[in-house]
Short mmCIF file of C-alpha atoms in Angstrom, two decimals:
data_model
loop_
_atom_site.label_atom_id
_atom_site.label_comp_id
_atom_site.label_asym_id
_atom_site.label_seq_id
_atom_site.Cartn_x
_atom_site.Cartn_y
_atom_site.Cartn_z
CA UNK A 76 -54.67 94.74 104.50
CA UNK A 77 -54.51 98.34 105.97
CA UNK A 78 -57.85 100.17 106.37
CA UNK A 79 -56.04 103.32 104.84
CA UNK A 80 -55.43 101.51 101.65
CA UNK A 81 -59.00 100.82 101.61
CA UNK A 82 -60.06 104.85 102.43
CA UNK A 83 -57.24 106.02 99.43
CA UNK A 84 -59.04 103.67 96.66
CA UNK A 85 -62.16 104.93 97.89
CA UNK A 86 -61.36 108.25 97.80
CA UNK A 87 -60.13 107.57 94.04
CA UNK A 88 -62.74 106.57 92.93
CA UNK A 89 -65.48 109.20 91.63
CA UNK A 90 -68.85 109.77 93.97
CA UNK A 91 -71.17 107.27 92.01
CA UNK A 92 -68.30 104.27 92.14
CA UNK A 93 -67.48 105.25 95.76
CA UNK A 94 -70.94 104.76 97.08
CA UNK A 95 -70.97 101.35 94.89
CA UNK A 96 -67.94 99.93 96.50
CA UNK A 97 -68.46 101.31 99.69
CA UNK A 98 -71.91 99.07 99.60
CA UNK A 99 -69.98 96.25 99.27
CA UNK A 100 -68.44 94.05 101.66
CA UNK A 101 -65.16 94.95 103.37
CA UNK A 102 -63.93 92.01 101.86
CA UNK A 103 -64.53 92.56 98.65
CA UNK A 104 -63.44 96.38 99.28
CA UNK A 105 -60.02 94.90 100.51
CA UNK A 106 -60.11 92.46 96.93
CA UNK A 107 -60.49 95.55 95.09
CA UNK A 108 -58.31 98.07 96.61
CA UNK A 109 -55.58 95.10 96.54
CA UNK A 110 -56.02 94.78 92.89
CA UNK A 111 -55.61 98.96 92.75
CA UNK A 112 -52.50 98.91 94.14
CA UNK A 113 -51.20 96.37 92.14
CA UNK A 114 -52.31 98.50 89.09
CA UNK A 115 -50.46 101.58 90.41
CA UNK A 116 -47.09 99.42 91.39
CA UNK A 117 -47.00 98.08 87.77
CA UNK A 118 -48.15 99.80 85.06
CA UNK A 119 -45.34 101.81 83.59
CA UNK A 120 -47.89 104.69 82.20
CA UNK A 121 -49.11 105.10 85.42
CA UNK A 122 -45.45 105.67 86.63
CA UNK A 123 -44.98 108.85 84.37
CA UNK A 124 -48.86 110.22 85.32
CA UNK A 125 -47.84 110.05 88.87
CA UNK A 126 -45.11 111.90 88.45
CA UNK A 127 -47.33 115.22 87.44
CA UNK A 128 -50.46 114.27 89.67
CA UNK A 129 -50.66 111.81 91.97
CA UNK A 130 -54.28 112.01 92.59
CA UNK A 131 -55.24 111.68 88.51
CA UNK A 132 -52.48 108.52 88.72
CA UNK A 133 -54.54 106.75 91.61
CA UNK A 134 -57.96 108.20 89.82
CA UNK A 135 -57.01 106.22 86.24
CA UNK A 136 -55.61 103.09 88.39
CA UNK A 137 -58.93 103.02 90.02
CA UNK A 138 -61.32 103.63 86.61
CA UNK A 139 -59.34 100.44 85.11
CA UNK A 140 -59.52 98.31 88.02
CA UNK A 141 -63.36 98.74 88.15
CA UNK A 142 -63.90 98.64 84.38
CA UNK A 143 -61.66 95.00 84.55
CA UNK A 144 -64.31 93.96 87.29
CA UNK A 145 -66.86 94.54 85.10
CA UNK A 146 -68.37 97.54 87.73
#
């Protein structure tokens, strides 16, 4: 997995989770941003948020992926 796919679902995530996941290992980091993108390739709501702000798209895929992993 790309390291910049890594730095963009840090960087979606808010200061207290980015710390968090940033602790962690790179490979759960890679796990993690992995499932992110998957959130943000299928999720038809997410489709129609990106459209007005891409940043608040990538922000909400990031909140559910978390609150799924129990984080």
């Amino acid at each position: 997995m790309a390291t910049d796919t890594v730095g963009r679902f840090l960087a979606a995530l808010d200061p207290e989770h980015r710390q968090a996941v940033g602790d962690r290992s790179r490979q759960e980091q890679e796990r993690l941003a992995a499932a992110w993108e998957r959130e943000l390739e299928f999720d038809d709501e997410l489709d129609t948020l990106d459209e007005l702000s891409p940043p608040a798209a990538e922000a909400e895929a990031a909140q559910r992926v978390l609150q799924r992993e129990g984080h």
